[in-house]
Short mmCIF file of N, CA and C in Angstrom, two decimals:
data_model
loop_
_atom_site.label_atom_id
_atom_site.label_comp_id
_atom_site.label_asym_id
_atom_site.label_seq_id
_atom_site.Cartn_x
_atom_site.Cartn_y
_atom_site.Cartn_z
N UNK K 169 0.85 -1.17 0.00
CA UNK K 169 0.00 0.00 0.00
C UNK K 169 0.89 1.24 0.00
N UNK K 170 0.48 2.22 -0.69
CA UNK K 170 1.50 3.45 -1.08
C UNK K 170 1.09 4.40 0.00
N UNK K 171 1.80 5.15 0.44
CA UNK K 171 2.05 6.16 1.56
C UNK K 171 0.66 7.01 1.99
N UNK K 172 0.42 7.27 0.21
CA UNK K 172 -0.83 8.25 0.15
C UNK K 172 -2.04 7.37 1.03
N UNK K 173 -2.08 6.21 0.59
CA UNK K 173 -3.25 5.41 0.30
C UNK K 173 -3.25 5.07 1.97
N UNK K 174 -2.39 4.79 2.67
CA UNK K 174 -1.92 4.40 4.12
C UNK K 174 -2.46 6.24 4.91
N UNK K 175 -2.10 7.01 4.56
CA UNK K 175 -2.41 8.21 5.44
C UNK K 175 -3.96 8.26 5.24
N UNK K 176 -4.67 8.21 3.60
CA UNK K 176 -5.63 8.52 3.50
C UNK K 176 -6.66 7.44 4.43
N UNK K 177 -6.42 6.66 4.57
CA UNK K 177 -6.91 4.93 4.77
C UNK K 177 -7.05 5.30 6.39
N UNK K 178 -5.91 5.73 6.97
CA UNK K 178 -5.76 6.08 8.63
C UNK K 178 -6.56 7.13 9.08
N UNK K 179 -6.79 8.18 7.63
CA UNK K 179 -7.75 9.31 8.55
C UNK K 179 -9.05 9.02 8.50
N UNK K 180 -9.45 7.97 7.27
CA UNK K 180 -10.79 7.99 7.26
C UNK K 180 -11.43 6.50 8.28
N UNK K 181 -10.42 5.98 8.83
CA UNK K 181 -10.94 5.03 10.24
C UNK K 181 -11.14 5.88 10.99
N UNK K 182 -9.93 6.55 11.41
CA UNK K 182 -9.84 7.81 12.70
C UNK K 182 -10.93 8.55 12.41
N UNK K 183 -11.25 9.52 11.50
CA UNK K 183 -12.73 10.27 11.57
C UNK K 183 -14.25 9.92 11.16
N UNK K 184 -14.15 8.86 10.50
CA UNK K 184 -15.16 8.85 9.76
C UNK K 184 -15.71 6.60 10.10
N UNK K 185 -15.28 6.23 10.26
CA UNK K 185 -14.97 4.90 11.03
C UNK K 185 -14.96 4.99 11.94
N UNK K 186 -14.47 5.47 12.96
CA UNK K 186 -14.21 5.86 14.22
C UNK K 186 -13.40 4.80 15.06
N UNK K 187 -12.64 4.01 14.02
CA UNK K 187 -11.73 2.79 14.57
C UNK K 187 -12.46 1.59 15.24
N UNK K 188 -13.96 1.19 14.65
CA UNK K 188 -14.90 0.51 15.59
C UNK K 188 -15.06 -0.28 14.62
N UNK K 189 -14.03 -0.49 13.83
CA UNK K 189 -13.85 -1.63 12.84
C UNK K 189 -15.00 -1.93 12.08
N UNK K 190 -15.52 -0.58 11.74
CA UNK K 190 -16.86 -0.34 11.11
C UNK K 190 -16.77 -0.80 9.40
N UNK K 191 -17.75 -0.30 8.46
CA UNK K 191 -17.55 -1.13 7.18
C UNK K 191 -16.17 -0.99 6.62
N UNK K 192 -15.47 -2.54 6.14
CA UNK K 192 -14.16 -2.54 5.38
C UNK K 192 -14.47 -2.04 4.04
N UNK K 193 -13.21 -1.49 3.32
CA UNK K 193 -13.62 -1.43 2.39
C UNK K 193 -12.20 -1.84 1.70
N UNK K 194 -12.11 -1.48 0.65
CA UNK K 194 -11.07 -1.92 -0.64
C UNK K 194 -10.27 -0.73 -0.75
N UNK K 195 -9.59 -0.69 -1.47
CA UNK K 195 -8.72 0.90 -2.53
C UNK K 195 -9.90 0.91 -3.53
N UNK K 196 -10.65 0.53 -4.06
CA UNK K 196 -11.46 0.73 -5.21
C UNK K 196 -12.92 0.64 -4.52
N UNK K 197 -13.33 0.61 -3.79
CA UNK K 197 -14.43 0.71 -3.37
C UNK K 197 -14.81 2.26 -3.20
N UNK K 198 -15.86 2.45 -3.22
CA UNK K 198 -16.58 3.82 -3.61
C UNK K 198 -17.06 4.21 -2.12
N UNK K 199 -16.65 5.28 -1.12
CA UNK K 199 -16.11 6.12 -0.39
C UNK K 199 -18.52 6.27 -0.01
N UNK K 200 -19.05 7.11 -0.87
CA UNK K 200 -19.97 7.63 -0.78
C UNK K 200 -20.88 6.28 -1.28
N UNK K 201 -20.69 5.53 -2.01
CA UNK K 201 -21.87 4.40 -1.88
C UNK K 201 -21.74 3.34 -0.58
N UNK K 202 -20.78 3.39 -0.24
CA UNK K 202 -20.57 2.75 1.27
C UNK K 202 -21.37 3.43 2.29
N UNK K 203 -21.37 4.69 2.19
CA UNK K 203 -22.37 5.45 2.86
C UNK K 203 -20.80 5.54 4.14
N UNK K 204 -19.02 6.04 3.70
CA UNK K 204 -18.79 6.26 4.83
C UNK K 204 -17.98 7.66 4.84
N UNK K 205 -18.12 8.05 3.52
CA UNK K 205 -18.46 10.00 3.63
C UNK K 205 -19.67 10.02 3.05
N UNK K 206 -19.73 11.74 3.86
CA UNK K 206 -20.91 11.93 3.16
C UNK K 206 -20.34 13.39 2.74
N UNK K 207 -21.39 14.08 1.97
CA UNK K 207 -21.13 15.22 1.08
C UNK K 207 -20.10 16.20 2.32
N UNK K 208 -20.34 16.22 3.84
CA UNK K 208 -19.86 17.18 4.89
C UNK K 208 -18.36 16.28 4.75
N UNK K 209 -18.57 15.26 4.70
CA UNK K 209 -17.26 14.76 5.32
C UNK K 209 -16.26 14.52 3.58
N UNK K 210 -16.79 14.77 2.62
CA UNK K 210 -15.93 15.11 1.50
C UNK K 210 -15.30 16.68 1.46
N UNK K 211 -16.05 17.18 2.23
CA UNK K 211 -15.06 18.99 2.35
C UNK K 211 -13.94 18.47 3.38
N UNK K 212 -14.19 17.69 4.46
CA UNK K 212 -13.40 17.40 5.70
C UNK K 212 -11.99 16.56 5.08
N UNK K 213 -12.64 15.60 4.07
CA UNK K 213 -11.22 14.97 2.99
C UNK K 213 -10.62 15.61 2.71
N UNK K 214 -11.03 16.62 1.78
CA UNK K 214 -10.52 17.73 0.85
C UNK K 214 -9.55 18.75 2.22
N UNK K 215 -10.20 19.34 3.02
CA UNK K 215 -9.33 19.73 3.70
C UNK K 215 -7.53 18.82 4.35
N UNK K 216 -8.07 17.36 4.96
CA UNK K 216 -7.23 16.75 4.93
C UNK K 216 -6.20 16.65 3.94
N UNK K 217 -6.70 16.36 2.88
CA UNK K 217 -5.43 16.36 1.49
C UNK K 217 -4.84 17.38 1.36
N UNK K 218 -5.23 18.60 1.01
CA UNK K 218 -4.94 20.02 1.00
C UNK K 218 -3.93 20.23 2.13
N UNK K 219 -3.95 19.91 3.60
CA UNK K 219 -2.90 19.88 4.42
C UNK K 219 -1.75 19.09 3.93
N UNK K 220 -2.57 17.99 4.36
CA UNK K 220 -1.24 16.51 4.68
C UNK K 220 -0.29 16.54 3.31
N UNK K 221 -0.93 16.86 1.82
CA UNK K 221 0.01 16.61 0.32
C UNK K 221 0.44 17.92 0.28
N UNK K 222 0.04 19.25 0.95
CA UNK K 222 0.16 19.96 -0.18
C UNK K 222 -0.46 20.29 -1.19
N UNK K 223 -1.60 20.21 -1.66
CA UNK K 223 -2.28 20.49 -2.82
C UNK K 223 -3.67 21.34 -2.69
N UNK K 224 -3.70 21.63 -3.94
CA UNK K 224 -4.70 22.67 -3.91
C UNK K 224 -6.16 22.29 -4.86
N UNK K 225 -7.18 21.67 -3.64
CA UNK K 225 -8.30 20.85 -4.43
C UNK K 225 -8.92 22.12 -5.05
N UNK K 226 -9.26 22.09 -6.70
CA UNK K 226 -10.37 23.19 -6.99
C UNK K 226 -11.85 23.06 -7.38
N UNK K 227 -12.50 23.75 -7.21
CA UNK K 227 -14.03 23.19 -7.28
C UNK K 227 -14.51 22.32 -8.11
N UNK K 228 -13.63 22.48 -9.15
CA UNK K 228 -14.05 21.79 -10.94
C UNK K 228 -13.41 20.18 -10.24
N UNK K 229 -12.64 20.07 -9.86
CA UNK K 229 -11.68 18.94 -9.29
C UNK K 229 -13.08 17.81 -7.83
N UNK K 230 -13.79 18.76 -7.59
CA UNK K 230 -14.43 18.31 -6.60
C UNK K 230 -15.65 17.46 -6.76
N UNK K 231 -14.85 16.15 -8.01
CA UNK K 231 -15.58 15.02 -8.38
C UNK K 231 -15.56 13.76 -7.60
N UNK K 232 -16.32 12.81 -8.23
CA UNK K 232 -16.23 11.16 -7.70
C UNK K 232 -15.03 10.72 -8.03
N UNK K 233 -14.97 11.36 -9.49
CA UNK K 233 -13.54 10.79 -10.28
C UNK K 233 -12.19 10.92 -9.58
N UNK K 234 -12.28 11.82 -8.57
CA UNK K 234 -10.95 12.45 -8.09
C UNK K 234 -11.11 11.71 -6.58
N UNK K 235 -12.21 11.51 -5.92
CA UNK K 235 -12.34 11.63 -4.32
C UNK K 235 -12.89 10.18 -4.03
N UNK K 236 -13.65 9.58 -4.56
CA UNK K 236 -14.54 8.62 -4.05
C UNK K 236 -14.09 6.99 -3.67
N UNK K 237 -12.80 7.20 -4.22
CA UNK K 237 -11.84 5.59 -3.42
C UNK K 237 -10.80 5.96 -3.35
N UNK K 238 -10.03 5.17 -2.30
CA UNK K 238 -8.56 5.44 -2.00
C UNK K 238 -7.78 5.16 -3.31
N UNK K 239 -7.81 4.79 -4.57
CA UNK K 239 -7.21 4.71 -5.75
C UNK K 239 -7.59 5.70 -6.20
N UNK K 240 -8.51 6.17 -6.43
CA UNK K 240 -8.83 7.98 -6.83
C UNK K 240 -8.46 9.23 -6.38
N UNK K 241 -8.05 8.84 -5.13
CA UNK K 241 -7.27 9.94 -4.48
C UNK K 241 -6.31 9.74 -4.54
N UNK K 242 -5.53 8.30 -4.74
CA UNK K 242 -4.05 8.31 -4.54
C UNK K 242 -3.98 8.89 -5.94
N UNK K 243 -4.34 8.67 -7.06
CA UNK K 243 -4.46 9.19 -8.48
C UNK K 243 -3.97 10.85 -8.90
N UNK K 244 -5.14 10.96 -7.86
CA UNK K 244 -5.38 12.87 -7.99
C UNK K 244 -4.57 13.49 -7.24
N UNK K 245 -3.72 12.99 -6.39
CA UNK K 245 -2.60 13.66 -5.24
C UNK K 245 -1.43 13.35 -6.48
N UNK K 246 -1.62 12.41 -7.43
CA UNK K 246 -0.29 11.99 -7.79
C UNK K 246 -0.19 13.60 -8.96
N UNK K 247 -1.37 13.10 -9.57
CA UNK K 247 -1.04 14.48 -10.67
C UNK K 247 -1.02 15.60 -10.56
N UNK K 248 -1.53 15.85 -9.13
CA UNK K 248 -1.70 17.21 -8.47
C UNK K 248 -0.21 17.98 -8.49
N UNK K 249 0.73 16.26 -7.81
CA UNK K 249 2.03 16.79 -7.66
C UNK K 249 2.83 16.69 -8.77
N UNK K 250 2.58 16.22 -9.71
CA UNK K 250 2.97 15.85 -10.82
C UNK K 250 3.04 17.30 -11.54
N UNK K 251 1.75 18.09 -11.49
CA UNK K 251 1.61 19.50 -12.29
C UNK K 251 2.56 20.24 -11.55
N UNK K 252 2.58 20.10 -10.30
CA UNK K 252 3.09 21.57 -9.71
C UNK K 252 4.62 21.37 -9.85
N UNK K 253 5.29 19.77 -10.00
CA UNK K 253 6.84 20.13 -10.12
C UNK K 253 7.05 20.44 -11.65
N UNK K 254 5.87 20.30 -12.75
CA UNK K 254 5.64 20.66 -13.98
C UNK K 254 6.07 22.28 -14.18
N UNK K 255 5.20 22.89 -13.29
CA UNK K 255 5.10 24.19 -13.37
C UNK K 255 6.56 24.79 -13.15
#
């Protein structure tokens, strides 16, 4: 498991799981059909990432495609950082 996927994976037991070994899920399992964010706790992600990577989520960015499994986020942190050492 890649670094991203391990931090992202740890915050969303710690806040949103609450470490009560509540529903498992996969890297590809879908975040919001699990029912274990919900629309409040996808700003609370977004904030998390935005700290912990460095990156700057933008509204247009504030899809399923980008947020909704730990492979989608490890994805979108990658190119995030990918652009900015671009720039």
């Amino acid at each position: 498991m890649s670094t991203t996927k391990y931090q992202v994976r740890r915050y969303i037991n710690d806040n949103f799981i609450m470490g009560s070994g509540g529903t498992p899920f996969t890297d590809a399992d879908s975040l919001l059909d699990l029912h274990i964010v919900d629309s409040t706790g996808i700003l609370e992600l977004i904030l998390f990432l935005e700290e912990t990577f460095g990156i700057q989520v933008l509204d247009a960015e504030m899809v399923p495609e980008n947020l909704d499994s730990l492979n989608a986020i490890e994805a979108y942190v990658q190119r995030k950082h990918q652009a900015k050492v671009a720039a």
